[in-house]
Amino acid sequence: MGKRYIEIFCREAEEHLASLQSGLLVLEKHPTRMSLLHELLRNAHTLKGSARMVGLSDISAITHTMEEQLKGMEQGNRPVDAPAIDLLLKGTDAVALITSALSKGEPPPLDVEAFVADYERGEVGRSLASVEPQEVIPDQLSETVRANVKSLDALVNLIGEMIINKKRLEAKLTRLRGIEREVEGTAADLLVPFRRDLEEDILYLDYLIAELHQKAMELRMFPLKSICDGFERMVRDLAQAQGKEVRLETVGANIEMDRVLLEGLKPMLIHLLTNAVCHGIEPPDQRESKGKSRQGSVRITARHEGSSVVVEVRDDGKGMDPVRIKAAAVARGLIDQRDAEAMRDEEALYLTLRPGFSTAEVVTDVAGRGVGMDVVKKNVERIKGNLTMTSQVGSHTEISLQLPLSLSVLDALIVASGGETFAIPINYVQEILRVGEDEITPLGGSEVIKVRGTTTPVYSLSDVLELPRRQLLPGARLTALVLKLCDQRIAFTVDAHLGNSEVVVKGLGKQFRNVTFLFGATILGDGNPALILNVPDLYSAVAEQTRPGLQKSWEVKVQQRVLVVDDSITTRTMEQSILTANGYLVETAVCGEDALEKAAVRDFDLVISDVEMPGINGFQLTRQLRATDRHRETPVIIVSSLSRDEDKRQAMEAGAQAYIVKGSFDQGMLLETVQMLIG
Amino acid sequence: MPLDQEESYDIQTVLAKMRDEYWHGLAEQETGAEEIMDCLVFMLGGERHAFETRHACEVIRVPRLVKVPAVQDLIKGVFNLRGEITAAMDVRPLLGLPQPELGPAGRIIVVKSEHFATGILAEAALGVQGLPLEQFEPSHPGSSLDRRRLVRGHFNTDDGATILLDLEALLTSPEIMVGAD
């Protein structure tokens, strides 16, 4: 956690501690003043929330016990007398001690666990008095060293440059072989052994670079289990909240993946597990009546498959019913009745991935973060993965994510199209065919070919990319690549396929903010760039049946405006700086009323709100925003330290789209949720 | 002591001379610094254009440009600049200039903005020249809005006008950015 946030927190804590202390002394004299008691409760609560936000578990533990005591007083279960006030004051003393140590960068001066235990017994004198400086144990020399992630990334990039350079050497070798054929006499006699020596050297270099690359990649690899820590607890809690019995199993937790990919995978797994528990597994009685064990099972399986990792989430619940899915899709206007009838059952499952399919479920989604399956799909695509679904009604659902091992180097098929060279990630390529003119048949406004008996739509890659089309001689055959994305096969014709190659992925630079059709670029052996195609974009371009170039727009998108509502300055500042750093315009409001005032005069694309605030709470704020024309549709994220399902349900009922618990709050989570909702 | 007297007299004149030379030199330096602006001069739309040298990174021959699908016409393609994928832009339409074909004299002027390096296609590069500020005339209000935004004015040099571009304005123009945020 950044030092800056700690500083902000310390300043905020000072204010709350001061008002707690003075308020407590007044309360001692006027024990029946409920409004004051409530004010103190809010102070303690905010302090707890902010402490959690910056990861200060000690302070949040102490303030939690204080909050519990104040709640007890409010409900009349605990006395409001001198010893009680004394205890509370000791609590504020302890928090003050820790904050002052924090601002000096020293370790906490008291044993918090003992303090909290003593506090709960009502006798804190002992642990607060025994403040002893702890002996600092010097770091032992160990087998590992700490490395900066940036240095690691730089290392991997440099090795990428070496791979490209080696490719250029190989290209030179090919040229040398050509020269060899032209040269005669003694020169040729000298050239041949020289070329052979060079070949050997380059081969050796190739081995070295390959090994170096692998070692460097390993440095960035982490096991899957590093992100699975909270899953068991989460599944257990979710199941309990729903009155279900669920067992989570993880197979292959030791499989390692690139750090960047793991970060992307975690929220997807959380979502899939939540879906499995909430929508997949049936209540115990229902399961029993169907002859299943009362306890449902959810299994995460990870395994290597070629150069990718496959992660599956399987539950033995009620399965997905294609008939009901089709009906829901028709009801929501995603497809019409005719489409529904023509659709295969396996295809119907993928309807749940369409945006708009799951949003309708959001409000009733008991435990979800309010984000639909379409987002999982988008995230899988972002990390160049592939998502497949299988299900049997009454038996199981299995979602399988095929992910690359790394994003910095990928296996690609190199093709020529429209006068350019492109790289296509190999995990999408099913097969390469040669098709004649007569094999292409028109069907419903587009063209299809038969691939192993299956009708497959076919498009010209250069047309989709709006590049010039090559004129073919009569009788010439076209090369067609059959690509697969989410179980859907589409063929794209290209001018030629130039073989497989391991390519180093490079960004296009900051001038390119995001480019349709492209995932990045690489540099080929001849030194020229080749663009790496983003297959999901090709699919959406042909699905929309419009010329893709028409959708391009280079007008600058207006910056998205976010309203952050929180009575804690720590939370406000933290959320604001996360969002501002990522290009959002942020305004802040200190309470619900303030937020309503600001929202009345300006359009916001998103509202992020705390629950407990002076005045109206976050749920009321959400409801009131929903009642205005201006913000009827504006997404609302509730960020709160309340993690009970009841609160989440309330948030959803009020019309919020997502619910983030401060305890589990981290920068990535907030940003991800924001991006999911408003992009 | 006549010798001493003579010597001291001499020292006075020498000092006076030195002082004169010093002031003269200083005056020369000042006028010199005011008069000249070092600019990279190149041809765009058949006219001489320039911007201050501090923006320029390098001038290279036009390499093979790889076309990028679904982007604005201004982006003519990307090329490999020592391992970095870099865009090549034709900014002439932005300036309301004609677009004659680039011949063998065509060059890419690589410039660096705060966030990225990019290439500007030019019909020819004429090298670095010191342009006399005395001959500078700011854009007149009659020119089109786009032009006024990107052009600071022109120098009336002996061999015709040289237009001074506002490179900072050009590099922060939304028109040159690809894709939305």
JSON list of N, CA and C in Angstrom, two decimals, chain A residues 301-327:
[
{"chain": "A", "resi": 301, "resn": "THR", "atom": "N", "xyz": [-10.26, -27.49, -12.63]},
{"chain": "A", "resi": 301, "resn": "THR", "atom": "CA", "xyz": [-9.20, -28.36, -13.12]},
{"chain": "A", "resi": 301, "resn": "THR", "atom": "C", "xyz": [-8.30, -27.55, -14.03]},
{"chain": "A", "resi": 302, "resn": "ALA", "atom": "N", "xyz": [-7.01, -27.67, -13.83]},
{"chain": "A", "resi": 302, "resn": "ALA", "atom": "CA", "xyz": [-6.08, -26.97, -14.73]},
{"chain": "A", "resi": 302, "resn": "ALA", "atom": "C", "xyz": [-5.12, -28.01, -15.30]},
{"chain": "A", "resi": 303, "resn": "ARG", "atom": "N", "xyz": [-4.83, -27.90, -16.58]},
{"chain": "A", "resi": 303, "resn": "ARG", "atom": "CA", "xyz": [-3.86, -28.80, -17.19]},
{"chain": "A", "resi": 303, "resn": "ARG", "atom": "C", "xyz": [-3.24, -28.15, -18.41]},
{"chain": "A", "resi": 304, "resn": "HIS", "atom": "N", "xyz": [-2.07, -28.66, -18.78]},
{"chain": "A", "resi": 304, "resn": "HIS", "atom": "CA", "xyz": [-1.41, -28.18, -20.00]},
{"chain": "A", "resi": 304, "resn": "HIS", "atom": "C", "xyz": [-2.01, -28.86, -21.20]},
{"chain": "A", "resi": 305, "resn": "GLU", "atom": "N", "xyz": [-2.15, -28.12, -22.28]},
{"chain": "A", "resi": 305, "resn": "GLU", "atom": "CA", "xyz": [-2.58, -28.73, -23.53]},
{"chain": "A", "resi": 305, "resn": "GLU", "atom": "C", "xyz": [-1.82, -28.02, -24.63]},
{"chain": "A", "resi": 306, "resn": "GLY", "atom": "N", "xyz": [-0.80, -28.68, -25.16]},
{"chain": "A", "resi": 306, "resn": "GLY", "atom": "CA", "xyz": [0.06, -28.03, -26.14]},
{"chain": "A", "resi": 306, "resn": "GLY", "atom": "C", "xyz": [0.73, -26.82, -25.50]},
{"chain": "A", "resi": 307, "resn": "SER", "atom": "N", "xyz": [0.69, -25.70, -26.19]},
{"chain": "A", "resi": 307, "resn": "SER", "atom": "CA", "xyz": [1.34, -24.52, -25.61]},
{"chain": "A", "resi": 307, "resn": "SER", "atom": "C", "xyz": [0.33, -23.67, -24.87]},
{"chain": "A", "resi": 308, "resn": "SER", "atom": "N", "xyz": [-0.77, -24.27, -24.43]},
{"chain": "A", "resi": 308, "resn": "SER", "atom": "CA", "xyz": [-1.71, -23.48, -23.65]},
{"chain": "A", "resi": 308, "resn": "SER", "atom": "C", "xyz": [-2.08, -24.19, -22.35]},
{"chain": "A", "resi": 309, "resn": "VAL", "atom": "N", "xyz": [-2.75, -23.45, -21.51]},
{"chain": "A", "resi": 309, "resn": "VAL", "atom": "CA", "xyz": [-3.26, -24.01, -20.26]},
{"chain": "A", "resi": 309, "resn": "VAL", "atom": "C", "xyz": [-4.77, -24.04, -20.37]},
{"chain": "A", "resi": 310, "resn": "VAL", "atom": "N", "xyz": [-5.36, -25.16, -19.98]},
{"chain": "A", "resi": 310, "resn": "VAL", "atom": "CA", "xyz": [-6.81, -25.23, -19.99]},
{"chain": "A", "resi": 310, "resn": "VAL", "atom": "C", "xyz": [-7.29, -25.23, -18.55]},
{"chain": "A", "resi": 311, "resn": "VAL", "atom": "N", "xyz": [-8.17, -24.30, -18.22]},
{"chain": "A", "resi": 311, "resn": "VAL", "atom": "CA", "xyz": [-8.73, -24.24, -16.87]},
{"chain": "A", "resi": 311, "resn": "VAL", "atom": "C", "xyz": [-10.23, -24.48, -17.01]},
{"chain": "A", "resi": 312, "resn": "GLU", "atom": "N", "xyz": [-10.72, -25.50, -16.30]},
{"chain": "A", "resi": 312, "resn": "GLU", "atom": "CA", "xyz": [-12.14, -25.82, -16.39]},
{"chain": "A", "resi": 312, "resn": "GLU", "atom": "C", "xyz": [-12.83, -25.62, -15.04]},
{"chain": "A", "resi": 313, "resn": "VAL", "atom": "N", "xyz": [-14.05, -25.13, -15.11]},
{"chain": "A", "resi": 313, "resn": "VAL", "atom": "CA", "xyz": [-14.87, -25.06, -13.90]},
{"chain": "A", "resi": 313, "resn": "VAL", "atom": "C", "xyz": [-16.10, -25.92, -14.17]},
{"chain": "A", "resi": 314, "resn": "ARG", "atom": "N", "xyz": [-16.27, -26.98, -13.38]},
{"chain": "A", "resi": 314, "resn": "ARG", "atom": "CA", "xyz": [-17.36, -27.90, -13.64]},
{"chain": "A", "resi": 314, "resn": "ARG", "atom": "C", "xyz": [-18.19, -28.08, -12.37]},
{"chain": "A", "resi": 315, "resn": "ASP", "atom": "N", "xyz": [-19.50, -28.01, -12.54]},
{"chain": "A", "resi": 315, "resn": "ASP", "atom": "CA", "xyz": [-20.35, -28.28, -11.38]},
{"chain": "A", "resi": 315, "resn": "ASP", "atom": "C", "xyz": [-21.33, -29.39, -11.74]},
{"chain": "A", "resi": 316, "resn": "ASP", "atom": "N", "xyz": [-21.74, -30.17, -10.74]},
{"chain": "A", "resi": 316, "resn": "ASP", "atom": "CA", "xyz": [-22.67, -31.26, -11.02]},
{"chain": "A", "resi": 316, "resn": "ASP", "atom": "C", "xyz": [-24.09, -30.83, -10.66]},
{"chain": "A", "resi": 317, "resn": "GLY", "atom": "N", "xyz": [-24.42, -29.63, -11.05]},
{"chain": "A", "resi": 317, "resn": "GLY", "atom": "CA", "xyz": [-25.73, -29.07, -10.71]},
{"chain": "A", "resi": 317, "resn": "GLY", "atom": "C", "xyz": [-26.78, -29.34, -11.77]},
{"chain": "A", "resi": 318, "resn": "LYS", "atom": "N", "xyz": [-27.70, -28.38, -11.91]},
{"chain": "A", "resi": 318, "resn": "LYS", "atom": "CA", "xyz": [-28.87, -28.67, -12.75]},
{"chain": "A", "resi": 318, "resn": "LYS", "atom": "C", "xyz": [-28.59, -28.48, -14.24]},
{"chain": "A", "resi": 319, "resn": "GLY", "atom": "N", "xyz": [-27.41, -27.97, -14.59]},
{"chain": "A", "resi": 319, "resn": "GLY", "atom": "CA", "xyz": [-27.08, -27.84, -16.00]},
{"chain": "A", "resi": 319, "resn": "GLY", "atom": "C", "xyz": [-27.77, -26.64, -16.63]},
{"chain": "A", "resi": 320, "resn": "MET", "atom": "N", "xyz": [-27.44, -26.39, -17.90]},
{"chain": "A", "resi": 320, "resn": "MET", "atom": "CA", "xyz": [-28.05, -25.26, -18.59]},
{"chain": "A", "resi": 320, "resn": "MET", "atom": "C", "xyz": [-29.04, -25.80, -19.59]},
{"chain": "A", "resi": 321, "resn": "ASP", "atom": "N", "xyz": [-30.24, -25.28, -19.54]},
{"chain": "A", "resi": 321, "resn": "ASP", "atom": "CA", "xyz": [-31.30, -25.79, -20.40]},
{"chain": "A", "resi": 321, "resn": "ASP", "atom": "C", "xyz": [-31.39, -24.96, -21.68]},
{"chain": "A", "resi": 322, "resn": "PRO", "atom": "N", "xyz": [-31.00, -25.54, -22.82]},
{"chain": "A", "resi": 322, "resn": "PRO", "atom": "CA", "xyz": [-30.99, -24.75, -24.06]},
{"chain": "A", "resi": 322, "resn": "PRO", "atom": "C", "xyz": [-32.37, -24.18, -24.41]},
{"chain": "A", "resi": 323, "resn": "VAL", "atom": "N", "xyz": [-33.41, -24.91, -24.08]},
{"chain": "A", "resi": 323, "resn": "VAL", "atom": "CA", "xyz": [-34.75, -24.44, -24.42]},
{"chain": "A", "resi": 323, "resn": "VAL", "atom": "C", "xyz": [-35.06, -23.16, -23.67]},
{"chain": "A", "resi": 324, "resn": "ARG", "atom": "N", "xyz": [-34.74, -23.18, -22.35]},
{"chain": "A", "resi": 324, "resn": "ARG", "atom": "CA", "xyz": [-35.02, -21.99, -21.54]},
{"chain": "A", "resi": 324, "resn": "ARG", "atom": "C", "xyz": [-34.13, -20.82, -21.94]},
{"chain": "A", "resi": 325, "resn": "ILE", "atom": "N", "xyz": [-32.87, -21.14, -22.30]},
{"chain": "A", "resi": 325, "resn": "ILE", "atom": "CA", "xyz": [-31.94, -20.08, -22.70]},
{"chain": "A", "resi": 325, "resn": "ILE", "atom": "C", "xyz": [-32.45, -19.41, -23.96]},
{"chain": "A", "resi": 326, "resn": "LYS", "atom": "N", "xyz": [-32.88, -20.24, -24.93]},
{"chain": "A", "resi": 326, "resn": "LYS", "atom": "CA", "xyz": [-33.41, -19.68, -26.18]},
{"chain": "A", "resi": 326, "resn": "LYS", "atom": "C", "xyz": [-34.62, -18.79, -25.90]},
{"chain": "A", "resi": 327, "resn": "ALA", "atom": "N", "xyz": [-35.50, -19.30, -25.04]},
{"chain": "A", "resi": 327, "resn": "ALA", "atom": "CA", "xyz": [-36.71, -18.53, -24.74]},
{"chain": "A", "resi": 327, "resn": "ALA", "atom": "C", "xyz": [-36.34, -17.19, -24.12]}
]
